[in-house]
Amino acid sequence: MSDLQTKQETQVKFRPHIGMRNMKTAISATLVAFLYFLIKRNPTFACIGAVFGMGKDMEDSKLNGGNRLFGTIFGGVIGMLLFPVYTLFYPDGGHHMLLLVFIFVGTILLVLTSLFFQWPGAIQPGGVVLCIILLNTPVDTYMSYSLNRILDTAVGVVVSILINYWSPRERVVHVLQKMRLRKLEDKE
């Protein structure tokens, strides 16, 4: 028997269905977008935080949401610390070779910071934020951009964690069972 046949036989067949995690993720992202539209603010990064913050249970939500949140904080803070040093030399930006040095140094600081705080999962999202700040943020908005990304991510993650906290699988299953019993009793 080939490895491919063994792998195919042991894989669980995918059957599309809308489960609780799917629903809670959709509710969380939609709620965050709605709240942001009310305050006339772009919900993109808050929605990303909401999607990352939803896990199969509270522990998974805390881990995934924490990775995203702490990564954004670490990358944002490191970017905010490095960017002013860069602008001392090039106030108008535009010097790519120096940015390479800051990406190198910033990435090392990010990894060390994430490991120091025992959040190794923060490295990837932190690296994304760090690179966006250093490579794609106008000189005059790097500070507000960084602070807004941290705030937006925090809002999204917190909303997902709260939704997951208020609607754990056990509670939802219990409510659904009660509803089914009432339906059966009403039919009788």
Coordinates of N, CA and C in Angstrom, one line a residue:
M1 N 0.8 -1.2 0.0 CA 0.0 0.0 0.0 C 0.9 1.2 0.0
S2 N 0.6 2.2 -0.9 CA 1.4 3.4 -1.0 C 1.1 4.4 0.2
D3 N 2.0 5.3 0.4 CA 1.8 6.3 1.4 C 0.5 7.2 1.1
L4 N 0.4 7.5 -0.2 CA -0.8 8.3 -0.6 C -2.1 7.6 -0.3
Q5 N -2.2 6.3 -0.6 CA -3.4 5.5 -0.3 C -3.7 5.5 1.2
T6 N -2.6 5.3 2.0 CA -2.8 5.3 3.5 C -3.3 6.7 3.9
K7 N -2.7 7.7 3.4 CA -3.1 9.1 3.8 C -4.6 9.3 3.4
Q8 N -4.9 8.9 2.2 CA -6.3 9.1 1.8 C -7.3 8.3 2.6
E9 N -6.9 7.1 3.0 CA -7.8 6.3 3.8 C -8.0 6.8 5.2
T10 N -6.9 7.5 5.8 CA -7.0 7.9 7.1 C -7.6 9.4 7.3
Q11 N -7.7 10.1 6.2 CA -8.2 11.4 6.2 C -9.7 11.4 6.4
V12 N -10.2 12.3 7.2 CA -11.6 12.4 7.5 C -12.2 13.2 6.3
K13 N -13.3 12.7 5.7 CA -13.9 13.3 4.6 C -14.5 14.7 5.0
F14 N -14.2 15.7 4.3 CA -14.8 17.0 4.6 C -16.2 17.0 4.2
R15 N -17.1 17.4 5.1 CA -18.5 17.6 4.8 C -18.8 19.0 5.3
P16 N -19.1 19.9 4.3 CA -19.4 21.3 4.7 C -20.6 21.4 5.7
H17 N -20.4 22.1 6.8 CA -21.5 22.4 7.7 C -21.2 23.7 8.4
I18 N -22.2 24.3 8.9 CA -22.0 25.5 9.7 C -22.1 25.1 11.2
G19 N -21.0 25.1 11.8 CA -20.9 24.7 13.2 C -20.9 26.0 14.2
M20 N -20.8 25.7 15.4 CA -20.8 26.8 16.4 C -19.7 27.7 16.3
R21 N -18.5 27.2 16.1 CA -17.3 28.1 15.9 C -17.5 29.0 14.7
N22 N -18.0 28.4 13.6 CA -18.2 29.2 12.4 C -19.2 30.3 12.7
M23 N -20.3 30.0 13.4 CA -21.3 31.0 13.7 C -20.8 32.1 14.6
K24 N -20.0 31.7 15.7 CA -19.5 32.6 16.6 C -18.5 33.5 16.0
T25 N -17.7 33.0 15.1 CA -16.7 33.8 14.4 C -17.4 34.9 13.5
A26 N -18.4 34.4 12.8 CA -19.2 35.3 11.9 C -19.9 36.4 12.8
I27 N -20.5 36.0 13.9 CA -21.1 37.0 14.8 C -20.1 38.0 15.3
S28 N -19.0 37.5 15.7 CA -18.0 38.4 16.3 C -17.5 39.4 15.3
A29 N -17.1 38.9 14.1 CA -16.6 39.9 13.1 C -17.7 40.8 12.7
T30 N -18.9 40.4 12.5 CA -20.0 41.3 12.1 C -20.3 42.3 13.2
L31 N -20.4 41.9 14.5 CA -20.6 42.8 15.6 C -19.5 43.9 15.6
V32 N -18.3 43.5 15.5 CA -17.2 44.4 15.5 C -17.3 45.4 14.4
A33 N -17.6 44.9 13.2 CA -17.8 45.8 12.0 C -18.9 46.8 12.2
F34 N -20.1 46.3 12.8 CA -21.2 47.1 13.1 C -20.8 48.2 14.1
L35 N -20.2 47.9 15.1 CA -19.7 48.9 16.1 C -18.8 49.9 15.5
Y36 N -17.9 49.5 14.7 CA -17.0 50.4 14.0 C -17.7 51.3 13.0
F37 N -18.7 50.8 12.3 CA -19.4 51.6 11.4 C -20.2 52.7 12.2
L38 N -20.7 52.3 13.4 CA -21.4 53.3 14.2 C -20.6 54.5 14.6
I39 N -19.3 54.2 14.8 CA -18.4 55.3 15.2 C -17.6 55.8 14.0
K40 N -18.0 55.4 12.8 CA -17.4 55.9 11.6 C -15.9 55.7 11.5
R41 N -15.5 54.4 11.8 CA -14.1 54.0 11.8 C -13.9 52.8 11.0
N42 N -12.8 52.6 10.3 CA -12.6 51.4 9.5 C -12.4 50.2 10.4
P43 N -13.3 49.2 10.2 CA -13.3 48.0 11.0 C -12.3 46.9 10.6
T44 N -11.5 47.1 9.6 CA -10.7 46.0 9.0 C -9.8 45.3 10.1
F45 N -9.0 46.0 10.8 CA -8.1 45.4 11.7 C -8.8 44.8 13.0
A46 N -9.9 45.5 13.4 CA -10.7 44.9 14.5 C -11.3 43.6 14.1
C47 N -11.8 43.5 12.8 CA -12.4 42.3 12.3 C -11.4 41.2 12.3
I48 N -10.2 41.5 11.8 CA -9.1 40.5 11.8 C -8.8 40.0 13.2
G49 N -8.8 40.9 14.2 CA -8.6 40.6 15.6 C -9.7 39.7 16.0
A50 N -10.9 39.9 15.6 CA -12.1 39.1 16.0 C -12.0 37.7 15.4
V51 N -11.6 37.6 14.2 CA -11.4 36.3 13.6 C -10.3 35.5 14.3
F52 N -9.2 36.1 14.5 CA -8.1 35.5 15.3 C -8.4 35.1 16.7
G53 N -9.3 35.9 17.3 CA -9.6 35.7 18.7 C -10.6 34.6 19.0
M54 N -11.3 34.1 17.9 CA -12.3 33.1 18.1 C -11.6 31.7 18.0
G55 N -11.7 30.9 19.1 CA -11.2 29.6 19.1 C -12.3 28.6 19.3
K56 N -11.9 27.3 19.4 CA -12.9 26.3 19.6 C -13.4 26.3 21.0
D57 N -12.6 26.9 21.9 CA -13.1 27.0 23.3 C -12.3 28.2 23.9
M58 N -12.5 28.5 25.2 CA -11.9 29.7 25.8 C -10.4 29.6 25.7
E59 N -9.8 28.4 26.0 CA -8.4 28.3 26.0 C -7.8 28.6 24.6
D60 N -8.4 28.1 23.6 CA -8.0 28.3 22.3 C -8.2 29.8 21.9
S61 N -9.3 30.4 22.3 CA -9.5 31.8 22.0 C -8.4 32.7 22.7
K62 N -8.1 32.4 23.9 CA -7.1 33.1 24.7 C -5.7 33.0 24.0
L63 N -5.4 31.8 23.6 CA -4.1 31.5 22.9 C -4.0 32.2 21.6
N64 N -5.0 32.0 20.7 CA -5.0 32.6 19.3 C -5.2 34.1 19.4
G65 N -6.1 34.6 20.2 CA -6.3 36.0 20.4 C -5.1 36.7 21.0
G66 N -4.5 36.0 22.0 CA -3.4 36.5 22.7 C -2.2 36.6 21.7
N67 N -2.0 35.6 20.9 CA -0.9 35.7 19.9 C -1.1 36.9 19.0
R68 N -2.3 37.1 18.5 CA -2.5 38.3 17.6 C -2.4 39.6 18.4
L69 N -3.0 39.7 19.6 CA -2.9 40.9 20.3 C -1.5 41.2 20.8
F70 N -0.8 40.3 21.4 CA 0.5 40.6 21.9 C 1.5 40.8 20.7
G71 N 1.3 40.0 19.6 CA 2.1 40.3 18.5 C 2.0 41.7 17.9
T72 N 0.7 42.1 17.9 CA 0.5 43.5 17.4 C 1.1 44.5 18.4
I73 N 1.0 44.3 19.7 CA 1.6 45.2 20.7 C 3.1 45.2 20.5
F74 N 3.7 44.0 20.5 CA 5.1 44.0 20.4 C 5.7 44.6 19.1
G75 N 5.1 44.2 18.0 CA 5.5 44.7 16.7 C 5.3 46.2 16.6
G76 N 4.1 46.6 17.1 CA 3.8 48.1 17.1 C 4.7 48.9 17.9
V77 N 5.0 48.5 19.1 CA 5.9 49.2 20.0 C 7.3 49.2 19.5
I78 N 7.8 48.1 19.0 CA 9.1 48.1 18.4 C 9.2 49.0 17.2
G79 N 8.2 48.9 16.4 CA 8.1 49.8 15.2 C 8.1 51.3 15.6
M80 N 7.3 51.6 16.7 CA 7.3 53.0 17.1 C 8.6 53.5 17.7
L81 N 9.4 52.5 18.3 CA 10.7 52.9 18.8 C 11.7 53.1 17.7
L82 N 11.7 52.2 16.7 CA 12.7 52.3 15.6 C 12.4 53.4 14.6
F83 N 11.1 53.7 14.3 CA 10.8 54.6 13.3 C 11.4 56.0 13.6
P84 N 11.3 56.5 14.8 CA 11.9 57.9 15.0 C 13.4 57.9 14.8
V85 N 14.0 56.8 15.1 CA 15.5 56.8 14.9 C 15.8 56.9 13.4
Y86 N 15.0 56.2 12.6 CA 15.1 56.2 11.2 C 14.8 57.7 10.7
T87 N 13.8 58.3 11.2 CA 13.5 59.7 10.7 C 14.5 60.7 11.2
L88 N 15.3 60.4 12.2 CA 16.4 61.3 12.5 C 17.4 61.4 11.3
F89 N 17.6 60.3 10.6 CA 18.5 60.3 9.5 C 17.8 60.7 8.2
Y90 N 16.6 60.3 8.0 CA 15.8 60.6 6.8 C 14.4 61.1 7.2
P91 N 14.3 62.3 7.5 CA 13.0 62.9 8.0 C 11.9 62.7 7.0
D92 N 12.2 62.6 5.7 CA 11.1 62.4 4.7 C 11.0 61.0 4.3
G93 N 11.8 60.1 4.9 CA 11.7 58.6 4.5 C 12.4 58.4 3.2
G94 N 12.2 57.2 2.7 CA 12.7 56.9 1.3 C 14.0 56.2 1.2
H95 N 14.7 56.0 2.3 CA 16.0 55.3 2.3 C 15.9 53.8 2.6
H96 N 15.8 53.0 1.6 CA 15.5 51.6 1.8 C 16.6 50.8 2.5
M97 N 17.8 51.2 2.2 CA 18.9 50.4 2.8 C 18.9 50.5 4.3
L98 N 18.7 51.7 4.9 CA 18.6 51.8 6.3 C 17.4 51.0 6.9
L99 N 16.3 51.0 6.1 CA 15.1 50.3 6.6 C 15.5 48.8 6.7
L100 N 16.3 48.3 5.9 CA 16.7 46.9 6.0 C 17.4 46.6 7.3
V101 N 18.2 47.5 7.8 CA 18.9 47.4 9.1 C 17.8 47.4 10.2
F102 N 16.8 48.3 10.1 CA 15.8 48.3 11.1 C 14.9 47.1 11.1
I103 N 14.6 46.6 9.9 CA 13.8 45.3 9.9 C 14.6 44.2 10.6
F104 N 15.9 44.1 10.3 CA 16.7 43.1 10.9 C 16.8 43.2 12.4
V105 N 17.1 44.4 12.9 CA 17.1 44.7 14.3 C 15.8 44.5 15.0
G106 N 14.7 45.0 14.3 CA 13.4 44.9 14.8 C 12.9 43.5 15.0
T107 N 13.2 42.7 14.0 CA 12.8 41.3 14.0 C 13.5 40.6 15.2
I108 N 14.8 40.8 15.4 CA 15.5 40.2 16.5 C 14.9 40.7 17.8
L109 N 14.6 42.0 17.9 CA 13.9 42.5 19.2 C 12.6 41.8 19.4
L110 N 11.8 41.7 18.3 CA 10.5 41.1 18.3 C 10.5 39.6 18.8
V111 N 11.5 38.9 18.3 CA 11.6 37.5 18.7 C 12.0 37.4 20.2
L112 N 13.0 38.2 20.6 CA 13.4 38.2 22.0 C 12.3 38.7 22.9
T113 N 11.6 39.7 22.5 CA 10.5 40.2 23.4 C 9.4 39.1 23.5
S114 N 9.0 38.5 22.4 CA 7.9 37.5 22.4 C 8.4 36.3 23.3
L115 N 9.6 35.9 23.2 CA 10.1 34.8 24.0 C 10.2 35.2 25.5
F116 N 10.6 36.4 25.7 CA 10.7 36.9 27.1 C 9.4 36.8 27.8
F117 N 8.3 37.3 27.1 CA 7.0 37.3 27.7 C 6.3 36.0 27.5
Q118 N 7.0 35.0 27.0 CA 6.5 33.6 26.8 C 5.2 33.6 25.9
W119 N 5.3 34.4 24.8 CA 4.3 34.4 23.7 C 4.9 34.1 22.4
P120 N 5.5 32.9 22.2 CA 6.2 32.7 20.9 C 5.2 32.8 19.7
G121 N 3.9 32.6 19.9 CA 3.0 32.7 18.8 C 2.7 34.2 18.4
A122 N 3.3 35.1 19.2 CA 3.2 36.5 18.8 C 4.2 37.0 17.8
I123 N 5.1 36.1 17.5 CA 6.2 36.5 16.5 C 5.7 36.8 15.1
Q124 N 4.8 35.9 14.6 CA 4.4 36.1 13.2 C 3.5 37.3 13.1
P125 N 2.4 37.5 13.9 CA 1.6 38.7 13.7 C 2.4 40.0 14.1
G126 N 3.3 39.9 15.0 CA 4.2 41.0 15.4 C 5.1 41.4 14.2
G127 N 5.6 40.4 13.5 CA 6.4 40.7 12.4 C 5.7 41.4 11.3
V128 N 4.4 41.0 11.1 CA 3.6 41.7 10.1 C 3.4 43.1 10.4
V129 N 3.1 43.4 11.7 CA 2.9 44.8 12.1 C 4.2 45.6 12.0
L130 N 5.2 45.0 12.4 CA 6.5 45.7 12.4 C 6.9 46.0 10.9
C131 N 6.7 45.1 10.0 CA 7.1 45.4 8.6 C 6.2 46.4 8.0
I132 N 4.9 46.4 8.3 CA 3.9 47.4 7.8 C 4.3 48.8 8.3
I133 N 4.7 48.9 9.6 CA 5.1 50.2 10.1 C 6.3 50.7 9.5
L134 N 7.3 49.8 9.4 CA 8.6 50.3 8.8 C 8.6 50.5 7.3
L135 N 7.8 49.7 6.6 CA 7.9 49.7 5.1 C 6.7 50.4 4.4
N136 N 5.6 50.6 5.1 CA 4.4 51.0 4.4 C 3.6 52.1 5.1
T137 N 4.2 52.7 6.1 CA 3.5 53.8 6.8 C 4.2 55.1 6.5
P138 N 3.4 56.1 6.2 CA 4.0 57.4 5.9 C 4.7 57.9 7.2
V139 N 5.7 58.7 7.0 CA 6.5 59.2 8.1 C 5.7 60.0 9.1
D140 N 4.7 60.7 8.7 CA 3.9 61.6 9.6 C 2.8 60.8 10.3
T141 N 2.6 59.5 10.0 CA 1.5 58.8 10.7 C 1.9 57.5 11.3
Y142 N 3.2 57.3 11.5 CA 3.6 56.0 12.0 C 3.1 55.8 13.4
M143 N 3.0 56.8 14.2 CA 2.6 56.7 15.6 C 1.1 56.4 15.7
S144 N 0.3 57.2 15.1 CA -1.1 57.0 15.1 C -1.5 55.7 14.5
Y145 N -0.8 55.3 13.4 CA -1.1 54.0 12.7 C -0.8 52.9 13.7
S146 N 0.3 52.9 14.4 CA 0.7 51.8 15.3 C -0.3 51.7 16.5
L147 N -0.7 52.9 17.1 CA -1.6 52.9 18.2 C -3.0 52.4 17.8
N148 N -3.4 52.8 16.6 CA -4.7 52.4 16.1 C -4.7 50.9 15.8
R149 N -3.6 50.3 15.3 CA -3.6 48.8 15.0 C -3.7 48.1 16.3
I150 N -3.0 48.6 17.4 CA -3.1 47.9 18.7 C -4.5 48.0 19.2
L151 N -5.1 49.2 19.2 CA -6.4 49.4 19.7 C -7.4 48.5 18.9
D152 N -7.4 48.6 17.6 CA -8.4 47.8 16.8 C -8.2 46.3 17.0
T153 N -7.0 45.8 17.1 CA -6.8 44.4 17.3 C -7.4 44.0 18.7
A154 N -7.1 44.8 19.7 CA -7.6 44.5 21.1 C -9.1 44.5 21.1
V155 N -9.8 45.4 20.4 CA -11.2 45.4 20.4 C -11.7 44.1 19.8
G156 N -11.2 43.7 18.6 CA -11.7 42.5 18.0 C -11.4 41.3 18.8
V157 N -10.2 41.1 19.4 CA -9.9 40.0 20.2 C -10.8 39.9 21.4
V158 N -11.0 41.0 22.1 CA -11.8 41.1 23.3 C -13.3 40.7 23.0
V159 N -13.8 41.2 21.9 CA -15.2 40.8 21.5 C -15.3 39.3 21.3
S160 N -14.4 38.7 20.6 CA -14.4 37.3 20.3 C -14.3 36.5 21.6
I161 N -13.4 36.9 22.5 CA -13.3 36.2 23.7 C -14.5 36.3 24.6
L162 N -15.1 37.5 24.6 CA -16.4 37.6 25.3 C -17.5 36.8 24.7
I163 N -17.6 36.8 23.4 CA -18.7 35.9 22.8 C -18.4 34.5 23.1
N164 N -17.2 34.0 23.0 CA -16.8 32.7 23.4 C -17.1 32.4 24.8
Y165 N -16.8 33.3 25.7 CA -17.1 33.2 27.1 C -18.6 33.0 27.4
W166 N -19.4 33.9 26.8 CA -20.8 33.9 27.1 C -21.6 32.8 26.4
S167 N -20.9 32.1 25.4 CA -21.6 31.1 24.7 C -20.7 29.8 24.5
P168 N -20.3 29.2 25.6 CA -19.5 28.0 25.4 C -20.4 26.9 24.8
R169 N -19.8 25.9 24.2 CA -20.5 24.8 23.6 C -21.5 24.2 24.5
E170 N -21.1 24.0 25.8 CA -22.0 23.3 26.7 C -23.3 24.1 26.9
R171 N -23.2 25.4 27.0 CA -24.4 26.2 27.2 C -25.3 26.3 26.0
V172 N -24.6 26.4 24.8 CA -25.4 26.4 23.6 C -26.1 25.1 23.3
V173 N -25.4 24.0 23.6 CA -26.0 22.7 23.4 C -27.2 22.5 24.4
H174 N -27.0 22.9 25.6 CA -28.1 22.8 26.6 C -29.3 23.7 26.2
V175 N -29.1 24.9 25.7 CA -30.2 25.7 25.2 C -30.9 25.1 24.0
L176 N -30.1 24.5 23.1 CA -30.7 23.9 21.9 C -31.5 22.7 22.3
Q177 N -31.0 21.9 23.3 CA -31.8 20.7 23.7 C -33.1 21.1 24.4
K178 N -33.1 22.2 25.2 CA -34.3 22.7 25.8 C -35.3 23.1 24.7
M179 N -34.8 23.8 23.7 CA -35.7 24.2 22.6 C -36.3 23.1 21.9
R180 N -35.5 22.0 21.6 CA -36.1 20.8 21.0 C -37.1 20.1 21.8
L181 N -36.9 20.0 23.1 CA -37.8 19.4 24.0 C -39.1 20.2 24.1
R182 N -39.1 21.5 24.1 CA -40.3 22.3 24.1 C -41.1 22.1 22.8
K183 N -40.3 22.0 21.7 CA -41.0 21.8 20.4 C -41.7 20.4 20.4
L184 N -41.1 19.4 21.0 CA -41.7 18.1 21.0 C -42.9 18.1 22.0
E185 N -42.8 18.8 23.1 CA -43.9 18.9 24.0 C -45.1 19.7 23.4
D186 N -44.8 20.7 22.6 CA -45.8 21.5 21.9 C -46.6 20.6 20.9
K187 N -45.9 19.7 20.2 CA -46.5 18.8 19.2 C -47.4 17.8 19.9
E188 N -47.2 17.5 21.1 CA -48.0 16.4 21.8 C -49.3 16.9 22.2

